[in-house]
Tab-separated table of C-alpha atoms in Angstrom:
chain	number	residue	atom	x	y	z
A	1	MET	CA	83.673	64.969	117.208
A	2	GLU	CA	85.268	67.940	119.675
A	3	ASP	CA	86.064	71.261	117.918
A	4	ILE	CA	89.069	73.291	118.621
A	5	LEU	CA	87.159	75.881	120.547
A	6	THR	CA	86.650	73.009	123.690
A	7	ARG	CA	90.335	71.411	123.448
A	8	ILE	CA	91.335	74.868	123.567
A	9	ILE	CA	89.384	76.142	126.653
A	10	ALA	CA	89.514	72.370	128.594
A	11	ASN	CA	93.058	72.745	128.169
A	12	LYS	CA	93.231	76.486	129.884
A	13	ARG	CA	91.949	75.056	133.008
A	14	ILE	CA	94.051	72.839	133.558
A	15	GLU	CA	96.613	75.292	133.057
A	16	LEU	CA	94.648	78.487	135.193
A	17	ASP	CA	94.396	75.377	138.012
A	18	ASN	CA	98.249	75.407	138.142
A	19	GLN	CA	99.129	78.672	137.603
A	20	LYS	CA	97.083	79.954	140.346
A	21	LYS	CA	98.309	77.121	142.737
A	22	ALA	CA	101.794	77.439	141.921
A	23	VAL	CA	101.007	81.359	142.440
A	24	SER	CA	97.997	83.041	144.740
A	25	LEU	CA	96.379	85.650	143.470
A	26	GLU	CA	97.628	87.870	146.806
A	27	ALA	CA	101.985	86.420	145.534
A	28	LEU	CA	101.038	88.016	141.911
A	29	LEU	CA	99.569	91.713	142.912
A	30	SER	CA	102.502	91.714	145.471
A	31	PHE	CA	105.206	91.022	142.691
A	32	GLY	CA	103.270	93.243	140.315
A	33	ILE	CA	102.481	96.680	142.248
A	34	TYR	CA	104.847	98.202	139.968
A	35	ARG	CA	102.548	97.728	137.321
A	36	MET	CA	99.579	98.076	138.533
A	37	GLU	CA	100.088	101.890	139.654
A	38	HIS	CA	101.332	102.455	135.490
A	39	PRO	CA	98.619	104.305	133.278
A	40	THR	CA	97.288	102.193	130.754
A	41	VAL	CA	96.782	103.016	126.533
A	42	SER	CA	93.563	103.429	125.735
A	43	MET	CA	93.232	100.685	122.318
A	44	ARG	CA	89.933	102.360	121.323
A	45	LYS	CA	91.173	105.820	121.054
A	46	ALA	CA	94.428	104.291	118.872
A	47	LEU	CA	92.086	103.369	116.797
A	48	GLU	CA	90.254	105.791	116.179
A	49	ASN	CA	92.705	108.909	115.219
A	50	SER	CA	94.438	106.174	112.995
A	51	LEU	CA	94.294	106.702	109.023
A	52	SER	CA	94.825	102.621	108.892
A	53	GLY	CA	92.898	101.350	112.342
A	54	ILE	CA	96.019	97.949	112.168
A	55	ILE	CA	95.726	96.116	115.356
A	56	ALA	CA	99.176	94.197	114.652
A	57	GLU	CA	99.133	90.284	115.892
A	58	PHE	CA	102.280	88.549	116.901
A	59	LYS	CA	101.762	85.021	117.230
A	60	ARG	CA	104.105	81.728	116.511
A	61	LYS	CA	101.712	79.510	115.305
A	62	SER	CA	97.947	78.504	114.865
A	63	PRO	CA	96.120	75.536	115.374
A	64	SER	CA	95.120	75.551	112.020
A	65	LYS	CA	98.447	76.879	110.016
A	66	GLY	CA	100.940	74.878	112.409
A	67	TRP	CA	104.426	77.387	112.756
A	68	LEU	CA	103.900	80.721	111.075
A	69	HIS	CA	107.318	81.759	111.962
A	70	PRO	CA	108.248	79.626	114.960
A	71	TYR	CA	111.773	81.435	115.857
A	72	ALA	CA	110.011	85.466	115.911
A	73	GLN	CA	111.292	87.135	119.019
A	74	VAL	CA	109.352	90.407	120.282
A	75	LYS	CA	112.153	92.431	120.088
A	76	ASP	CA	112.709	91.961	116.719
A	77	VAL	CA	108.727	92.237	115.799
A	78	ILE	CA	107.138	94.540	117.957
A	79	PRO	CA	109.071	97.851	118.176
A	80	ALA	CA	108.823	96.762	114.002
A	81	TYR	CA	104.850	97.329	114.077
A	82	GLU	CA	105.276	100.221	115.981
A	83	THR	CA	108.150	101.822	113.650
A	84	GLY	CA	105.556	100.477	110.400
A	85	GLY	CA	102.452	102.243	111.629
A	86	ALA	CA	100.378	100.099	113.740
A	87	SER	CA	97.442	101.559	115.479
A	88	ALA	CA	98.473	98.849	118.190
A	89	CYS	CA	99.681	95.254	118.842
A	90	SER	CA	98.257	91.816	119.713
A	91	VAL	CA	99.994	89.733	121.913
A	92	LEU	CA	99.125	85.760	121.890
A	93	THR	CA	99.590	84.894	124.852
A	94	ASP	CA	98.553	80.744	124.894
A	95	GLY	CA	101.484	78.577	124.574
A	96	ASP	CA	100.521	74.814	123.833
A	97	PHE	CA	98.147	76.365	120.533
A	98	PHE	CA	99.605	79.405	119.229
A	99	GLY	CA	103.515	79.134	120.833
A	100	GLY	CA	103.063	82.656	123.270
A	101	SER	CA	103.679	83.129	126.701
A	102	PHE	CA	103.365	85.807	129.190
A	103	ALA	CA	107.164	86.676	128.729
A	104	ASP	CA	105.285	87.919	124.925
A	105	LEU	CA	103.336	89.931	126.227
A	106	HIS	CA	105.965	91.372	129.453
A	107	GLN	CA	108.897	92.289	127.184
A	108	ALA	CA	106.529	93.604	124.132
A	109	ARG	CA	105.455	96.605	127.651
A	110	GLN	CA	109.700	97.326	128.043
A	111	LEU	CA	109.228	98.297	124.231
A	112	VAL	CA	106.542	100.005	122.897
A	113	ASN	CA	104.473	102.466	123.907
A	114	LEU	CA	101.228	101.423	121.563
A	115	PRO	CA	98.292	99.996	123.561
A	116	LEU	CA	98.757	95.846	123.735
A	117	LEU	CA	95.611	93.574	124.020
A	118	ARG	CA	96.404	90.224	125.498
A	119	LYS	CA	95.577	87.870	122.855
A	120	ASP	CA	94.437	84.704	125.303
A	121	PHE	CA	91.680	82.641	126.012
A	122	ILE	CA	90.549	84.862	129.346
A	123	ILE	CA	87.632	82.112	131.165
A	124	ASP	CA	88.456	83.662	134.714
A	125	GLU	CA	89.258	87.044	136.775
A	126	TYR	CA	92.648	86.137	137.579
A	127	GLN	CA	93.840	86.137	134.558
A	128	LEU	CA	92.272	89.822	134.361
A	129	PHE	CA	95.528	90.186	137.066
A	130	GLN	CA	97.670	88.846	134.897
A	131	ALA	CA	97.266	91.133	131.629
A	132	ARG	CA	97.278	94.285	133.442
A	133	ILE	CA	100.519	93.011	135.840
A	134	MET	CA	102.178	91.817	132.110
A	135	GLY	CA	101.452	95.815	130.698
A	136	ALA	CA	98.345	94.680	128.708
A	137	ASP	CA	96.119	97.676	127.790
A	138	ALA	CA	93.114	96.018	126.246
A	139	VAL	CA	91.582	91.935	126.997
A	140	LEU	CA	89.851	90.171	124.456
A	141	LEU	CA	87.134	88.158	125.615
A	142	ILE	CA	85.347	86.190	123.505
A	143	ALA	CA	81.652	85.096	123.264
A	144	ALA	CA	81.884	81.250	122.308
A	145	ALA	CA	83.922	80.340	125.719
A	146	LEU	CA	81.413	82.096	128.374
A	147	THR	CA	77.757	82.777	129.379
A	148	LYS	CA	77.201	86.172	129.205
A	149	GLN	CA	76.675	86.598	132.935
A	150	GLU	CA	80.886	85.291	133.112
A	151	CYS	CA	81.105	87.681	130.350
A	152	LYS	CA	79.294	90.644	132.073
A	153	THR	CA	82.005	89.800	134.781
A	154	LEU	CA	84.922	89.193	133.272
A	155	ALA	CA	84.194	92.983	131.666
A	156	GLU	CA	83.339	94.848	134.474
A	157	THR	CA	86.737	93.265	136.716
A	158	ALA	CA	88.429	94.458	133.089
A	159	HIS	CA	87.469	98.050	133.815
A	160	THR	CA	88.420	98.391	137.455
A	161	LEU	CA	91.620	97.452	136.657
A	162	ASP	CA	91.640	100.085	133.627
A	163	LEU	CA	91.792	97.725	130.695
A	164	GLU	CA	89.709	98.232	128.310
A	165	VAL	CA	87.287	95.469	126.478
A	166	LEU	CA	87.440	93.557	122.912
A	167	LEU	CA	84.601	91.636	122.797
A	168	GLU	CA	84.763	89.055	119.721
A	169	ILE	CA	81.975	87.550	118.532
A	170	HIS	CA	80.972	84.780	115.781
A	171	ASP	CA	77.321	85.602	114.968
A	172	GLU	CA	74.132	87.183	115.633
A	173	LYS	CA	73.027	85.746	118.534
A	174	GLU	CA	76.195	86.543	120.467
A	175	LEU	CA	75.305	90.624	120.184
A	176	ASP	CA	73.358	89.821	123.311
A	177	TYR	CA	76.568	89.573	125.118
A	178	LEU	CA	76.983	93.552	124.654
A	179	THR	CA	76.980	95.427	127.901
A	180	SER	CA	78.512	99.057	128.887
A	181	HIS	CA	81.655	97.757	129.802
A	182	ILE	CA	82.545	96.731	126.228
A	183	ASP	CA	85.141	98.909	124.300
A	184	MET	CA	85.245	97.422	120.711
A	185	LEU	CA	82.904	95.354	119.493
A	186	GLY	CA	84.571	92.366	117.398
A	187	VAL	CA	83.744	89.613	114.033
A	188	ASN	CA	85.915	86.885	114.273
A	189	ASN	CA	86.316	85.739	110.114
A	190	ARG	CA	87.569	82.573	111.655
A	191	ASN	CA	85.390	80.281	112.696
A	192	LEU	CA	85.956	78.832	116.029
A	193	GLY	CA	84.795	75.176	115.937
A	194	THR	CA	86.978	74.624	112.662
A	195	PHE	CA	89.175	77.651	112.309
A	196	HIS	CA	87.752	77.873	108.223
A	197	THR	CA	87.930	82.064	107.818
A	198	THR	CA	85.684	83.950	105.771
A	199	VAL	CA	85.830	88.202	106.037
A	200	ASP	CA	82.308	87.751	103.858
A	201	ASN	CA	81.503	87.130	108.454
A	202	SER	CA	82.570	90.364	109.023
A	203	PHE	CA	81.053	92.220	105.750
A	204	ARG	CA	77.451	89.509	107.441
A	205	LEU	CA	77.154	90.834	110.252
A	206	ILE	CA	77.855	94.411	110.191
A	207	GLU	CA	74.135	95.667	109.555
A	208	GLN	CA	73.310	93.934	112.664
A	209	MET	CA	76.337	95.585	114.325
A	210	ASN	CA	75.466	98.972	113.813
A	211	THR	CA	72.098	98.189	114.336
A	212	CYS	CA	72.702	97.136	118.164
A	213	VAL	CA	75.552	99.257	118.921
A	214	GLY	CA	73.527	102.358	117.735
A	215	PRO	CA	75.026	105.825	117.131
A	216	GLY	CA	77.226	108.261	120.054
A	217	ASP	CA	80.569	108.000	121.463
A	218	SER	CA	79.650	105.206	124.048
A	219	ALA	CA	78.928	102.882	121.089
A	220	PRO	CA	81.795	99.953	120.602
A	221	LEU	CA	84.267	100.856	118.161
A	222	LEU	CA	84.001	97.350	115.854
A	223	VAL	CA	86.422	95.698	114.822
A	224	SER	CA	87.485	93.062	111.530
A	225	GLU	CA	88.764	89.794	113.171
A	226	SER	CA	91.460	87.262	111.450
A	227	GLY	CA	91.536	86.565	107.430
A	228	ILE	CA	92.339	89.576	106.381
A	229	SER	CA	95.483	89.751	103.516
A	230	ASP	CA	93.705	92.339	101.048
A	231	VAL	CA	94.412	95.853	101.496
A	232	ASN	CA	91.132	96.091	99.014
A	233	VAL	CA	89.415	94.239	101.478
A	234	VAL	CA	90.203	96.487	104.249
A	235	LYS	CA	89.246	99.759	102.668
A	236	GLN	CA	85.450	97.733	101.850
A	237	LEU	CA	85.444	97.279	105.895
A	238	ARG	CA	85.848	100.385	106.666
A	239	ALA	CA	83.654	101.377	104.215
A	240	ALA	CA	80.726	99.171	105.949
A	241	GLY	CA	82.080	100.446	108.719
A	242	PHE	CA	84.858	98.870	111.166
A	243	CYS	CA	87.458	100.805	112.620
A	244	GLY	CA	90.120	97.633	114.147
A	245	PHE	CA	91.352	96.072	111.860
A	246	LEU	CA	93.481	92.620	113.747
A	247	ILE	CA	95.889	91.524	110.954
A	248	GLY	CA	98.807	89.312	112.536
A	249	GLU	CA	99.251	85.722	109.719
A	250	THR	CA	99.273	87.843	106.907
A	251	PHE	CA	102.560	89.314	108.613
A	252	MET	CA	104.079	87.052	111.017
A	253	LYS	CA	103.626	84.374	107.698
A	254	THR	CA	106.971	86.809	106.127
A	255	ALA	CA	110.173	86.397	107.008
A	256	ALA	CA	110.189	90.754	108.410
A	257	PRO	CA	106.503	91.202	109.647
A	258	GLY	CA	106.936	94.399	109.917
A	259	GLU	CA	108.175	95.795	107.195
A	260	THR	CA	105.108	93.859	105.512
A	261	LEU	CA	103.237	95.433	107.575
A	262	HIS	CA	104.828	99.141	106.569
A	263	THR	CA	103.825	98.092	103.347
A	264	PHE	CA	100.671	97.164	103.529
A	265	ILE	CA	99.830	100.728	105.514
A	266	ASN	CA	101.355	102.319	102.870
A	267	GLN	CA	99.280	100.547	100.146
A	268	LEU	CA	96.184	100.665	102.295
A	269	THR	CA	96.715	104.751	103.090
A	270	ALA	CA	97.399	105.673	99.720
């Protein structure tokens, strides 16, 4: 039986092929040269210097939960995330499975000074140029969607574009994907095959992650992603060694995601 990640990647390849046919890389660069010259903001440093480490995510739906907030607007949510105390924002740009768009990321860049993560299924360098031109400061690379060589090449290219890299893993075998171009190492608590979620995955992997990355300023910052809804769990994750916490559905399923975030952070830092 075909899993969800396989379906998403197959769809992404078709989507990307159509995008390249519509807009060549040369045309893309000519359209966005002003943005390429604009400096990026370090997501890693923002998380290191934050008391909460919350990466607040903007997404309208997910393959497992369906629509969370179908009419959510960037102009209403992203500035409220910044005001509410988010350390960074993650913006879904996949349309078919998550209800996102390039316009969401581009608009978010116009509205806030927070570091922005382009959350998508990146499989080609073309998408890195898209991310930079749309205003991203960092990109997500998913180990399960890439070979080790593909991941290495994409991470190196991202750095040439001044984009930081969050590498997402799901099990200890994927720690082999780590290279010197990985700025943040995230463990996804959601199985991308079944989309079942358990935060136990972060606690299960933290010892191997700490051993693998080692001490020092050059070691990637550790991030726990998905399935986080409890302030006490974030405190436990931080005590275990995580410094970043990517949270989306907990905020986006409410009427006012920014206010929900604000309450969450107040409880976390009290």
